[in-house]
mmCIF file of C-alpha atoms in Angstrom:
data_model
loop_
_atom_site.group_PDB
_atom_site.id
_atom_site.type_symbol
_atom_site.label_atom_id
_atom_site.label_comp_id
_atom_site.label_asym_id
_atom_site.label_seq_id
_atom_site.Cartn_x
_atom_site.Cartn_y
_atom_site.Cartn_z
ATOM 1 C CA MET A 233 39.041 -8.874 27.873
ATOM 2 C CA SER A 234 35.764 -6.917 27.487
ATOM 3 C CA LYS A 235 32.806 -8.574 25.764
ATOM 4 C CA ARG A 236 32.047 -7.666 22.226
ATOM 5 C CA LYS A 237 28.977 -5.485 22.063
ATOM 6 C CA ILE A 238 26.453 -6.428 19.401
ATOM 7 C CA CYS A 239 23.500 -4.119 19.131
ATOM 8 C CA VAL A 240 20.215 -5.376 17.363
ATOM 9 C CA VAL A 241 17.739 -2.933 16.042
ATOM 10 C CA THR A 242 14.000 -3.976 15.679
ATOM 11 C CA GLY A 243 11.121 -1.820 14.698
ATOM 12 C CA THR A 244 8.227 -4.221 13.868
ATOM 13 C CA ARG A 245 6.623 -7.432 15.346
ATOM 14 C CA ALA A 246 7.497 -9.408 12.157
ATOM 15 C CA GLU A 247 11.157 -8.222 12.063
ATOM 16 C CA TYR A 248 11.523 -9.079 15.754
ATOM 17 C CA GLY A 249 10.174 -12.571 15.085
ATOM 18 C CA LEU A 250 12.914 -13.138 12.492
ATOM 19 C CA LEU A 251 15.575 -11.757 14.746
ATOM 20 C CA TYR A 252 14.589 -13.670 18.016
ATOM 21 C CA TRP A 253 16.878 -16.639 17.673
ATOM 22 C CA LEU A 254 19.904 -14.610 16.706
ATOM 23 C CA MET A 255 19.178 -12.361 19.789
ATOM 24 C CA LYS A 256 18.944 -15.548 21.976
ATOM 25 C CA GLU A 257 22.226 -16.871 20.418
ATOM 26 C CA ILE A 258 24.037 -13.563 21.264
ATOM 27 C CA GLN A 259 22.559 -13.295 24.680
ATOM 28 C CA ASP A 260 23.637 -16.866 25.689
ATOM 29 C CA ASP A 261 27.173 -16.445 24.441
ATOM 30 C CA PRO A 262 29.485 -15.607 27.327
ATOM 31 C CA ASP A 263 31.834 -13.635 25.128
ATOM 32 C CA LEU A 264 29.233 -11.361 23.681
ATOM 33 C CA GLU A 265 27.017 -8.563 24.994
ATOM 34 C CA LEU A 266 23.672 -8.186 23.456
ATOM 35 C CA GLN A 267 22.186 -4.612 23.056
ATOM 36 C CA ILE A 268 18.618 -4.013 21.863
ATOM 37 C CA VAL A 269 17.204 -0.911 20.458
ATOM 38 C CA ALA A 270 13.442 -0.874 19.948
ATOM 39 C CA THR A 271 11.793 1.649 17.591
ATOM 40 C CA GLY A 272 8.924 2.300 15.208
ATOM 41 C CA MET A 273 5.847 0.282 15.615
ATOM 42 C CA HIS A 274 7.023 -1.491 18.801
ATOM 43 C CA LEU A 275 6.493 1.793 20.572
ATOM 44 C CA SER A 276 3.118 2.644 19.126
ATOM 45 C CA PRO A 277 -0.142 1.876 20.983
ATOM 46 C CA GLU A 278 -1.877 1.798 17.574
ATOM 47 C CA PHE A 279 0.191 -1.362 16.690
ATOM 48 C CA GLY A 280 -0.061 -2.944 20.054
ATOM 49 C CA LEU A 281 3.084 -1.664 21.928
ATOM 50 C CA THR A 282 4.862 -4.812 20.989
ATOM 51 C CA TYR A 283 7.952 -3.873 22.774
ATOM 52 C CA ARG A 284 6.459 -5.631 25.687
ATOM 53 C CA ILE A 285 6.576 -8.894 23.797
ATOM 54 C CA ILE A 286 10.407 -8.472 23.641
ATOM 55 C CA GLU A 287 10.492 -7.860 27.446
ATOM 56 C CA GLN A 288 8.199 -10.799 28.120
ATOM 57 C CA ASP A 289 10.609 -13.011 26.114
ATOM 58 C CA GLY A 290 13.411 -12.241 28.667
ATOM 59 C CA PHE A 291 15.247 -9.462 26.655
ATOM 60 C CA ASP A 292 16.272 -6.124 28.201
ATOM 61 C CA ILE A 293 15.626 -3.136 25.847
ATOM 62 C CA ASP A 294 18.608 -0.792 26.116
ATOM 63 C CA TYR A 295 17.113 2.039 24.266
ATOM 64 C CA LYS A 296 13.874 3.136 22.688
ATOM 65 C CA VAL A 297 13.830 5.441 19.772
ATOM 66 C CA GLU A 298 10.606 7.235 19.326
ATOM 67 C CA MET A 299 10.139 8.234 15.722
ATOM 68 C CA LEU A 300 6.673 7.479 14.412
ATOM 69 C CA LEU A 301 4.427 10.409 13.762
ATOM 70 C CA SER A 302 0.655 9.886 13.861
ATOM 71 C CA GLY A 303 0.248 9.742 10.150
ATOM 72 C CA ASP A 304 1.043 7.334 7.169
ATOM 73 C CA THR A 305 1.379 9.885 4.426
ATOM 74 C CA PRO A 306 4.672 10.296 2.507
ATOM 75 C CA VAL A 307 5.387 13.532 4.450
ATOM 76 C CA ALA A 308 4.854 11.902 7.735
ATOM 77 C CA ILE A 309 6.944 8.914 6.756
ATOM 78 C CA ALA A 310 9.756 11.216 5.657
ATOM 79 C CA LYS A 311 9.603 13.267 8.891
ATOM 80 C CA SER A 312 9.562 10.041 10.954
ATOM 81 C CA LEU A 313 12.768 9.079 9.069
ATOM 82 C CA GLY A 314 14.429 12.416 10.262
ATOM 83 C CA LEU A 315 13.270 11.838 13.719
ATOM 84 C CA GLY A 316 14.718 8.371 13.648
ATOM 85 C CA VAL A 317 18.225 9.522 12.511
ATOM 86 C CA ILE A 318 18.279 11.989 15.510
ATOM 87 C CA GLY A 319 17.150 9.310 17.998
ATOM 88 C CA PHE A 320 19.531 6.692 16.654
ATOM 89 C CA ALA A 321 22.380 9.159 16.845
ATOM 90 C CA ASP A 322 21.768 9.501 20.648
ATOM 91 C CA ALA A 323 21.184 5.747 21.033
ATOM 92 C CA LEU A 324 24.503 4.697 19.417
ATOM 93 C CA ASP A 325 26.515 7.529 21.304
ATOM 94 C CA ARG A 326 25.118 6.108 24.534
ATOM 95 C CA LEU A 327 25.586 2.314 23.692
ATOM 96 C CA GLN A 328 28.753 2.464 21.749
ATOM 97 C CA PRO A 329 28.290 -0.858 20.109
ATOM 98 C CA ASP A 330 31.098 -2.799 18.339
ATOM 99 C CA ILE A 331 28.682 -4.019 15.645
ATOM 100 C CA LEU A 332 25.122 -2.952 14.600
ATOM 101 C CA VAL A 333 22.767 -5.651 13.182
ATOM 102 C CA LEU A 334 20.064 -4.571 10.828
ATOM 103 C CA LEU A 335 17.537 -6.692 9.088
ATOM 104 C CA GLY A 336 15.699 -5.859 5.944
ATOM 105 C CA ASP A 337 14.508 -2.695 4.271
ATOM 106 C CA ARG A 338 12.180 -0.566 6.272
ATOM 107 C CA PHE A 339 12.608 3.242 6.778
ATOM 108 C CA GLU A 340 13.278 2.674 10.452
ATOM 109 C CA ILE A 341 16.181 0.534 9.619
ATOM 110 C CA LEU A 342 17.407 3.153 7.026
ATOM 111 C CA ALA A 343 17.482 5.675 9.906
ATOM 112 C CA ALA A 344 19.581 3.493 11.999
ATOM 113 C CA ALA A 345 21.941 2.742 9.098
ATOM 114 C CA GLN A 346 22.617 6.486 8.405
ATOM 115 C CA ALA A 347 23.299 7.268 12.032
ATOM 116 C CA ALA A 348 25.729 4.156 12.290
ATOM 117 C CA LEU A 349 27.524 5.114 9.087
ATOM 118 C CA ILE A 350 28.382 8.537 10.365
ATOM 119 C CA ALA A 351 29.334 7.175 13.804
ATOM 120 C CA ARG A 352 31.600 4.669 11.969
ATOM 121 C CA ILE A 353 30.031 1.620 13.576
ATOM 122 C CA PRO A 354 30.156 -1.433 11.315
ATOM 123 C CA ILE A 355 26.750 -2.575 10.058
ATOM 124 C CA ALA A 356 25.912 -6.267 9.639
ATOM 125 C CA HIS A 357 23.022 -6.406 7.259
ATOM 126 C CA ILE A 358 20.554 -9.425 6.822
ATOM 127 C CA HIS A 359 18.408 -10.076 3.781
ATOM 128 C CA GLY A 360 20.204 -7.862 1.352
ATOM 129 C CA GLY A 361 20.399 -8.439 -2.360
ATOM 130 C CA GLU A 362 16.632 -9.133 -2.804
ATOM 131 C CA THR A 363 14.353 -7.326 -5.193
ATOM 132 C CA THR A 364 10.741 -6.152 -4.369
ATOM 133 C CA GLU A 365 9.827 -3.930 -7.296
ATOM 134 C CA GLY A 366 6.572 -2.711 -6.046
ATOM 135 C CA VAL A 367 7.852 -0.906 -2.930
ATOM 136 C CA ILE A 368 10.351 1.784 -1.819
ATOM 137 C CA ASP A 369 11.810 -1.012 0.294
ATOM 138 C CA GLU A 370 14.010 -2.064 -2.689
ATOM 139 C CA ALA A 371 15.803 1.220 -2.809
ATOM 140 C CA ILE A 372 16.122 1.311 0.958
ATOM 141 C CA ARG A 373 17.549 -2.239 1.057
ATOM 142 C CA HIS A 374 20.230 -1.541 -1.569
ATOM 143 C CA SER A 375 21.112 1.730 0.189
ATOM 144 C CA ILE A 376 21.695 -0.187 3.462
ATOM 145 C CA THR A 377 23.779 -2.640 1.601
ATOM 146 C CA LYS A 378 26.150 0.081 0.448
ATOM 147 C CA MET A 379 26.326 1.327 4.065
ATOM 148 C CA SER A 380 27.050 -2.076 5.507
ATOM 149 C CA TYR A 381 30.332 -3.885 6.085
ATOM 150 C CA VAL A 382 29.108 -7.462 6.173
ATOM 151 C CA HIS A 383 26.127 -9.100 4.502
ATOM 152 C CA PHE A 384 24.092 -12.193 5.462
ATOM 153 C CA VAL A 385 21.912 -13.161 2.461
ATOM 154 C CA ALA A 386 19.118 -15.685 2.071
ATOM 155 C CA ALA A 387 20.054 -17.420 -1.216
ATOM 156 C CA GLU A 388 22.843 -17.639 -3.753
ATOM 157 C CA PRO A 389 21.383 -15.263 -6.349
ATOM 158 C CA TYR A 390 21.109 -12.636 -3.659
ATOM 159 C CA ARG A 391 24.739 -13.119 -2.777
ATOM 160 C CA ARG A 392 25.725 -12.555 -6.343
ATOM 161 C CA ARG A 393 23.592 -9.374 -6.460
ATOM 162 C CA VAL A 394 25.347 -7.952 -3.425
ATOM 163 C CA ILE A 395 28.694 -8.705 -4.861
ATOM 164 C CA GLN A 396 27.591 -7.042 -8.151
ATOM 165 C CA MET A 397 26.894 -3.932 -6.180
ATOM 166 C CA GLY A 398 30.739 -3.813 -5.240
ATOM 167 C CA GLU A 399 30.720 -5.707 -1.950
ATOM 168 C CA HIS A 400 33.655 -8.017 -1.332
ATOM 169 C CA PRO A 401 32.747 -11.759 -1.689
ATOM 170 C CA GLU A 402 34.438 -12.606 1.599
ATOM 171 C CA ARG A 403 31.964 -10.478 3.461
ATOM 172 C CA VAL A 404 28.879 -11.728 1.682
ATOM 173 C CA ILE A 405 27.629 -14.916 3.307
ATOM 174 C CA ASN A 406 24.748 -17.056 2.320
ATOM 175 C CA VAL A 407 23.083 -18.292 5.469
ATOM 176 C CA GLY A 408 19.584 -18.902 4.142
ATOM 177 C CA ALA A 409 16.470 -17.193 5.332
ATOM 178 C CA ILE A 410 16.759 -16.394 9.122
ATOM 179 C CA GLY A 411 12.973 -16.702 9.486
ATOM 180 C CA LEU A 412 13.213 -20.557 8.831
ATOM 181 C CA ASP A 413 14.916 -20.870 12.286
ATOM 182 C CA ASN A 414 11.552 -20.260 13.744
ATOM 183 C CA VAL A 415 10.064 -23.064 11.746
ATOM 184 C CA THR A 416 12.656 -25.604 12.952
ATOM 185 C CA ARG A 417 13.059 -24.301 16.520
ATOM 186 C CA LEU A 418 9.783 -23.153 17.802
ATOM 187 C CA SER A 419 7.039 -25.609 19.091
ATOM 188 C CA ILE A 420 4.257 -25.002 16.744
ATOM 189 C CA LEU A 421 0.860 -25.256 18.184
ATOM 190 C CA SER A 422 -1.588 -27.945 17.409
ATOM 191 C CA ARG A 423 -4.957 -26.892 15.903
ATOM 192 C CA GLU A 424 -6.740 -27.131 19.176
ATOM 193 C CA GLU A 425 -3.885 -25.240 21.022
ATOM 194 C CA LEU A 426 -4.014 -22.425 18.343
ATOM 195 C CA GLU A 427 -7.834 -22.068 18.608
ATOM 196 C CA LYS A 428 -7.506 -21.684 22.435
ATOM 197 C CA ALA A 429 -4.583 -19.243 22.076
ATOM 198 C CA ILE A 430 -6.390 -16.857 19.674
ATOM 199 C CA GLY A 431 -9.933 -17.516 20.952
ATOM 200 C CA PHE A 432 -11.132 -18.380 17.551
ATOM 201 C CA GLN A 433 -12.477 -21.675 16.158
ATOM 202 C CA LEU A 434 -11.045 -22.755 12.780
ATOM 203 C CA GLY A 435 -13.421 -24.301 10.185
ATOM 204 C CA GLU A 436 -13.165 -27.015 7.513
ATOM 205 C CA ARG A 437 -11.557 -24.470 5.253
ATOM 206 C CA ASN A 438 -9.273 -21.636 6.528
ATOM 207 C CA PHE A 439 -7.484 -18.648 4.955
ATOM 208 C CA LEU A 440 -4.820 -16.410 6.350
ATOM 209 C CA VAL A 441 -4.780 -12.817 4.859
ATOM 210 C CA THR A 442 -1.735 -10.482 5.277
ATOM 211 C CA TYR A 443 -1.774 -7.437 3.058
ATOM 212 C CA HIS A 444 0.594 -4.428 3.145
ATOM 213 C CA PRO A 445 0.860 -1.202 1.174
ATOM 214 C CA VAL A 446 2.498 -1.177 -2.260
ATOM 215 C CA THR A 447 4.356 2.015 -1.653
ATOM 216 C CA LEU A 448 5.613 2.823 -5.172
ATOM 217 C CA LYS A 449 2.088 2.842 -6.599
ATOM 218 C CA LYS A 450 0.447 6.196 -7.202
ATOM 219 C CA GLU A 451 -2.941 4.550 -6.724
ATOM 220 C CA GLY A 452 -3.894 3.896 -3.122
ATOM 221 C CA PRO A 453 -4.581 0.399 -1.654
ATOM 222 C CA GLU A 454 -8.421 0.929 -1.463
ATOM 223 C CA ARG A 455 -9.372 -0.678 -4.732
ATOM 224 C CA ALA A 456 -6.953 -3.630 -4.363
ATOM 225 C CA VAL A 457 -8.227 -4.415 -0.816
ATOM 226 C CA ARG A 458 -11.833 -4.239 -1.974
ATOM 227 C CA GLU A 459 -11.045 -6.620 -4.743
ATOM 228 C CA LEU A 460 -9.459 -8.982 -2.293
ATOM 229 C CA MET A 461 -12.525 -8.847 -0.032
ATOM 230 C CA LYS A 462 -14.867 -9.308 -2.972
ATOM 231 C CA ALA A 463 -12.840 -12.525 -3.775
ATOM 232 C CA LEU A 464 -13.067 -13.710 -0.030
ATOM 233 C CA ASP A 465 -16.797 -13.231 -0.204
ATOM 234 C CA GLU A 466 -17.056 -16.013 -2.696
ATOM 235 C CA PHE A 467 -15.763 -18.537 -0.124
ATOM 236 C CA PRO A 468 -18.464 -17.982 2.591
ATOM 237 C CA GLU A 469 -17.619 -21.360 4.091
ATOM 238 C CA ALA A 470 -14.057 -20.380 4.751
ATOM 239 C CA LYS A 471 -12.873 -18.929 8.070
ATOM 240 C CA VAL A 472 -10.480 -15.981 7.491
ATOM 241 C CA ILE A 473 -7.704 -14.855 9.888
ATOM 242 C CA ILE A 474 -6.434 -11.388 8.986
ATOM 243 C CA THR A 475 -3.340 -9.611 10.353
ATOM 244 C CA LYS A 476 -3.317 -5.853 10.207
ATOM 245 C CA SER A 477 -0.982 -3.850 7.903
ATOM 246 C CA ASN A 478 2.243 -2.213 9.040
ATOM 247 C CA ALA A 479 3.049 1.400 9.393
ATOM 248 C CA ASP A 480 3.982 2.122 5.899
ATOM 249 C CA THR A 481 2.257 4.833 3.755
ATOM 250 C CA ASP A 482 -1.437 4.101 3.481
ATOM 251 C CA GLY A 483 -1.324 1.239 6.143
ATOM 252 C CA ARG A 484 -4.205 2.851 8.130
ATOM 253 C CA ILE A 485 -6.424 2.896 5.087
ATOM 254 C CA ILE A 486 -5.979 -0.867 4.721
ATOM 255 C CA ASN A 487 -6.585 -1.403 8.468
ATOM 256 C CA GLN A 488 -9.789 0.549 8.313
ATOM 257 C CA LEU A 489 -11.104 -1.481 5.478
ATOM 258 C CA PHE A 490 -10.110 -4.748 7.386
ATOM 259 C CA ASP A 491 -11.984 -3.381 10.478
ATOM 260 C CA GLU A 492 -15.049 -3.020 8.247
ATOM 261 C CA TYR A 493 -14.773 -6.364 6.841
ATOM 262 C CA ALA A 494 -14.440 -8.054 10.160
ATOM 263 C CA GLU A 495 -17.569 -6.270 11.468
ATOM 264 C CA LYS A 496 -19.389 -7.465 8.415
ATOM 265 C CA TRP A 497 -18.343 -11.078 9.139
ATOM 266 C CA PRO A 498 -18.126 -11.254 13.005
ATOM 267 C CA ASN A 499 -18.300 -15.104 13.270
ATOM 268 C CA ARG A 500 -16.221 -15.867 10.224
ATOM 269 C CA VAL A 501 -13.313 -13.252 10.369
ATOM 270 C CA TYR A 502 -10.704 -13.038 13.162
ATOM 271 C CA LEU A 503 -8.730 -9.699 12.888
ATOM 272 C CA SER A 504 -5.454 -9.162 14.793
ATOM 273 C CA THR A 505 -3.097 -6.368 15.201
ATOM 274 C CA SER A 506 -0.307 -8.781 16.046
ATOM 275 C CA LEU A 507 -0.669 -12.671 16.458
ATOM 276 C CA GLY A 508 2.826 -13.112 17.910
ATOM 277 C CA GLN A 509 5.389 -15.336 16.385
ATOM 278 C CA ILE A 510 4.283 -18.740 17.561
ATOM 279 C CA ASN A 511 0.638 -18.018 16.758
ATOM 280 C CA TYR A 512 1.497 -16.595 13.325
ATOM 281 C CA LEU A 513 3.591 -19.679 12.398
ATOM 282 C CA SER A 514 0.966 -22.052 13.779
ATOM 283 C CA VAL A 515 -1.639 -20.317 11.631
ATOM 284 C CA LEU A 516 0.692 -20.720 8.674
ATOM 285 C CA LYS A 517 0.681 -24.468 9.265
ATOM 286 C CA HIS A 518 -3.059 -24.952 9.870
ATOM 287 C CA VAL A 519 -4.657 -22.761 7.150
ATOM 288 C CA ASP A 520 -5.315 -23.922 3.658
ATOM 289 C CA VAL A 521 -4.047 -20.898 1.798
ATOM 290 C CA VAL A 522 -2.060 -17.691 2.550
ATOM 291 C CA ILE A 523 -3.462 -14.776 0.641
ATOM 292 C CA GLY A 524 -1.780 -11.425 0.433
ATOM 293 C CA ASN A 525 1.627 -9.863 -0.276
ATOM 294 C CA SER A 526 3.698 -10.458 2.645
ATOM 295 C CA SER A 527 7.170 -12.016 2.563
ATOM 296 C CA SER A 528 5.918 -14.667 4.959
ATOM 297 C CA GLY A 529 3.921 -16.189 2.146
ATOM 298 C CA ILE A 530 7.074 -16.399 0.046
ATOM 299 C CA ILE A 531 9.588 -17.677 2.734
ATOM 300 C CA GLU A 532 7.902 -19.315 5.720
ATOM 301 C CA ALA A 533 4.748 -20.629 4.182
ATOM 302 C CA PRO A 534 6.537 -22.939 1.778
ATOM 303 C CA ALA A 535 8.292 -24.552 4.723
ATOM 304 C CA PHE A 536 4.953 -25.884 5.916
ATOM 305 C CA GLY A 537 3.871 -26.813 2.360
ATOM 306 C CA THR A 538 1.086 -24.220 2.596
ATOM 307 C CA PRO A 539 0.208 -22.679 -0.752
ATOM 308 C CA THR A 540 0.392 -18.833 -1.165
ATOM 309 C CA VAL A 541 -1.670 -16.718 -3.427
ATOM 310 C CA ASN A 542 0.681 -13.742 -3.846
ATOM 311 C CA LEU A 543 -1.070 -10.523 -4.925
ATOM 312 C CA GLY A 544 0.362 -7.728 -7.124
ATOM 313 C CA ASP A 545 3.921 -6.516 -7.320
ATOM 314 C CA ARG A 546 5.046 -6.019 -3.755
ATOM 315 C CA GLN A 547 7.089 -9.208 -3.803
ATOM 316 C CA LYS A 548 7.896 -9.063 -7.554
ATOM 317 C CA GLY A 549 11.505 -10.157 -8.114
ATOM 318 C CA ARG A 550 11.881 -12.531 -5.159
ATOM 319 C CA LEU A 551 12.751 -16.114 -5.475
ATOM 320 C CA LYS A 552 9.545 -18.151 -5.014
ATOM 321 C CA ALA A 553 8.863 -21.804 -4.375
ATOM 322 C CA ALA A 554 6.517 -23.872 -6.475
ATOM 323 C CA SER A 555 3.729 -23.281 -3.751
ATOM 324 C CA VAL A 556 3.509 -19.513 -4.612
ATOM 325 C CA ILE A 557 0.800 -18.569 -7.034
ATOM 326 C CA ASP A 558 1.229 -14.996 -8.472
ATOM 327 C CA CYS A 559 -1.855 -13.096 -9.609
ATOM 328 C CA ASP A 560 -3.183 -9.596 -10.298
ATOM 329 C CA GLU A 561 -5.199 -7.633 -7.807
ATOM 330 C CA ASN A 562 -8.645 -8.174 -9.148
ATOM 331 C CA ALA A 563 -11.345 -10.360 -7.687
ATOM 332 C CA GLU A 564 -11.691 -12.740 -10.667
ATOM 333 C CA GLU A 565 -7.885 -13.617 -10.735
ATOM 334 C CA ILE A 566 -7.750 -13.877 -6.897
ATOM 335 C CA MET A 567 -10.637 -16.342 -6.847
ATOM 336 C CA TYR A 568 -9.096 -18.399 -9.710
ATOM 337 C CA ALA A 569 -5.715 -18.559 -7.798
ATOM 338 C CA ILE A 570 -7.458 -19.581 -4.579
ATOM 339 C CA HIS A 571 -9.358 -22.315 -6.316
ATOM 340 C CA LYS A 572 -6.058 -23.554 -7.790
ATOM 341 C CA ALA A 573 -4.342 -23.475 -4.380
ATOM 342 C CA LEU A 574 -7.168 -25.529 -2.961
ATOM 343 C CA SER A 575 -7.117 -28.134 -5.805
ATOM 344 C CA PRO A 576 -5.894 -31.636 -4.882
ATOM 345 C CA GLN A 577 -3.675 -31.762 -8.019
ATOM 346 C CA PHE A 578 -1.868 -28.583 -7.033
ATOM 347 C CA ARG A 579 -1.359 -29.711 -3.380
ATOM 348 C CA GLN A 580 -0.091 -32.996 -4.640
ATOM 349 C CA SER A 581 2.517 -31.346 -6.842
ATOM 350 C CA LEU A 582 4.057 -29.825 -3.799
ATOM 351 C CA LYS A 583 4.788 -33.064 -2.154
ATOM 352 C CA ASP A 584 8.680 -32.987 -2.802
ATOM 353 C CA MET A 585 8.976 -29.240 -2.954
ATOM 354 C CA LYS A 586 12.255 -27.543 -1.708
ATOM 355 C CA SER A 587 12.562 -23.969 -0.419
ATOM 356 C CA PRO A 588 15.121 -21.772 -2.264
ATOM 357 C CA TYR A 589 15.785 -20.202 1.209
ATOM 358 C CA GLY A 590 17.603 -23.130 2.814
ATOM 359 C CA SER A 591 16.539 -25.159 5.871
ATOM 360 C CA GLY A 592 17.220 -23.024 8.852
ATOM 361 C CA ASN A 593 20.166 -22.612 11.411
ATOM 362 C CA ALA A 594 20.962 -19.181 9.977
ATOM 363 C CA SER A 595 21.026 -17.589 13.551
ATOM 364 C CA VAL A 596 23.978 -19.766 14.648
ATOM 365 C CA ARG A 597 25.990 -19.066 11.664
ATOM 366 C CA ILE A 598 25.451 -15.323 11.865
ATOM 367 C CA LYS A 599 26.370 -15.229 15.556
ATOM 368 C CA GLU A 600 29.536 -17.101 15.011
ATOM 369 C CA TYR A 601 30.706 -14.806 12.212
ATOM 370 C CA LEU A 602 29.905 -11.660 14.309
ATOM 371 C CA LYS A 603 31.730 -13.112 17.287
ATOM 372 C CA HIS A 604 34.942 -13.835 15.335
ATOM 373 C CA MET A 605 35.022 -11.174 12.451
ATOM 374 C CA PRO A 606 38.044 -8.758 12.813
ATOM 375 C CA LEU A 607 37.146 -5.271 13.970
ATOM 376 C CA THR A 608 39.909 -3.079 12.500
ATOM 377 C CA GLU A 609 40.087 0.685 12.844
ATOM 378 C CA GLY A 610 37.660 2.376 10.508
ATOM 379 C CA LEU A 611 36.682 -0.861 8.686
ATOM 380 C CA MET A 612 37.192 0.900 5.245
ATOM 381 C CA LYS A 613 35.704 -0.798 2.264
ATOM 382 C CA SER A 614 36.982 -0.756 -1.308
ATOM 383 C CA PHE A 615 34.616 -1.313 -4.214
ATOM 384 C CA TYR A 616 34.914 -4.886 -5.527
ATOM 385 C CA ASP A 617 34.957 -4.411 -9.242
ATOM 386 C CA LEU A 618 33.670 -7.391 -11.190
ATOM 387 C CA CYS A 619 35.586 -6.316 -14.298
ATOM 388 C CA GLY A 620 38.916 -5.411 -12.789
ATOM 389 C CA GLY A 621 38.485 -1.548 -13.331
ATOM 390 C CA LEU A 622 38.001 -1.959 -17.051
ATOM 391 C CA CYS A 623 34.236 -1.256 -17.248
ATOM 392 C CA GLY A 624 33.185 1.794 -19.038
ATOM 393 C CA GLY A 625 36.354 2.265 -21.068
#
């Protein structure tokens, strides 16, 4: 009996960090064959050629899909998407996987989904049903949901939303947030080990800044980033660790501003293209506040009890723990939110906080489902109608 071939696509350092334990589970199962397709930022020198990290972790990359153009304008991203569809068509034809695993909502993942849909390869989608109203990711995420056959969601409200979109309840499984597997399974570094690993000494007060483009805004990110930096200047005693932005529209503008800020504060600011999963999670544990608009501030930071100052609309609509403080992108509100996050009263209020995203072990549950799910010819879906076909008269 041949092994079931499960192909995992990854295009960014952050996404790979979430998929790591699922890939290990598949790799270690004698009845399964893991296939890996690396694409997007993994293959870009500008973003650190992070496909090497995948190989260093003991995985073989079966195919590389080059698709990123050297630009972050809407035209460049759209053209990259087209190149991705072409590349994934070749990759899937070569690999012939039984199931394609996709996570999230980036344009690289949309390219893979389109190619798989036409090739009639069933898609297993992770993190569907969520809303992020400030970015094009929301439309991409819901589009991938409709192209997918099975869905692994992070919370019960997201499960209900996927079903609301016409997906059959039996194929929509709430496994919790897969990123929390890293919190429970990785050996988080001590403060001293972290300082040695990144070559940067922490202070009495420490911030982590992770900021990405808000792609549905007509206004570029420059004003918002300058407001953020103005707020950071009001805490000169704090050490600041900044991770660079992703390859979305205007990401390079954000990174240029961060480069300038790091040059301004050479002994206070540590700027990284990619910290790596263990270092990043260790930073989450040891800093006093996470500041920015990354999903890690919404999902992983609460698992460490670390407060998050969540800026703007990028994560608007997502379930949030009590440790997340929302604020507008102006310096005064950011400063107020940081002071609140640092206050003893706020930190005490988080003592018995629970995450809305579960407590880990999602990877094992996903692997077991993929291993045993029936693979019938065509895997045709019917629309699951919540009102029994009576909607709309």
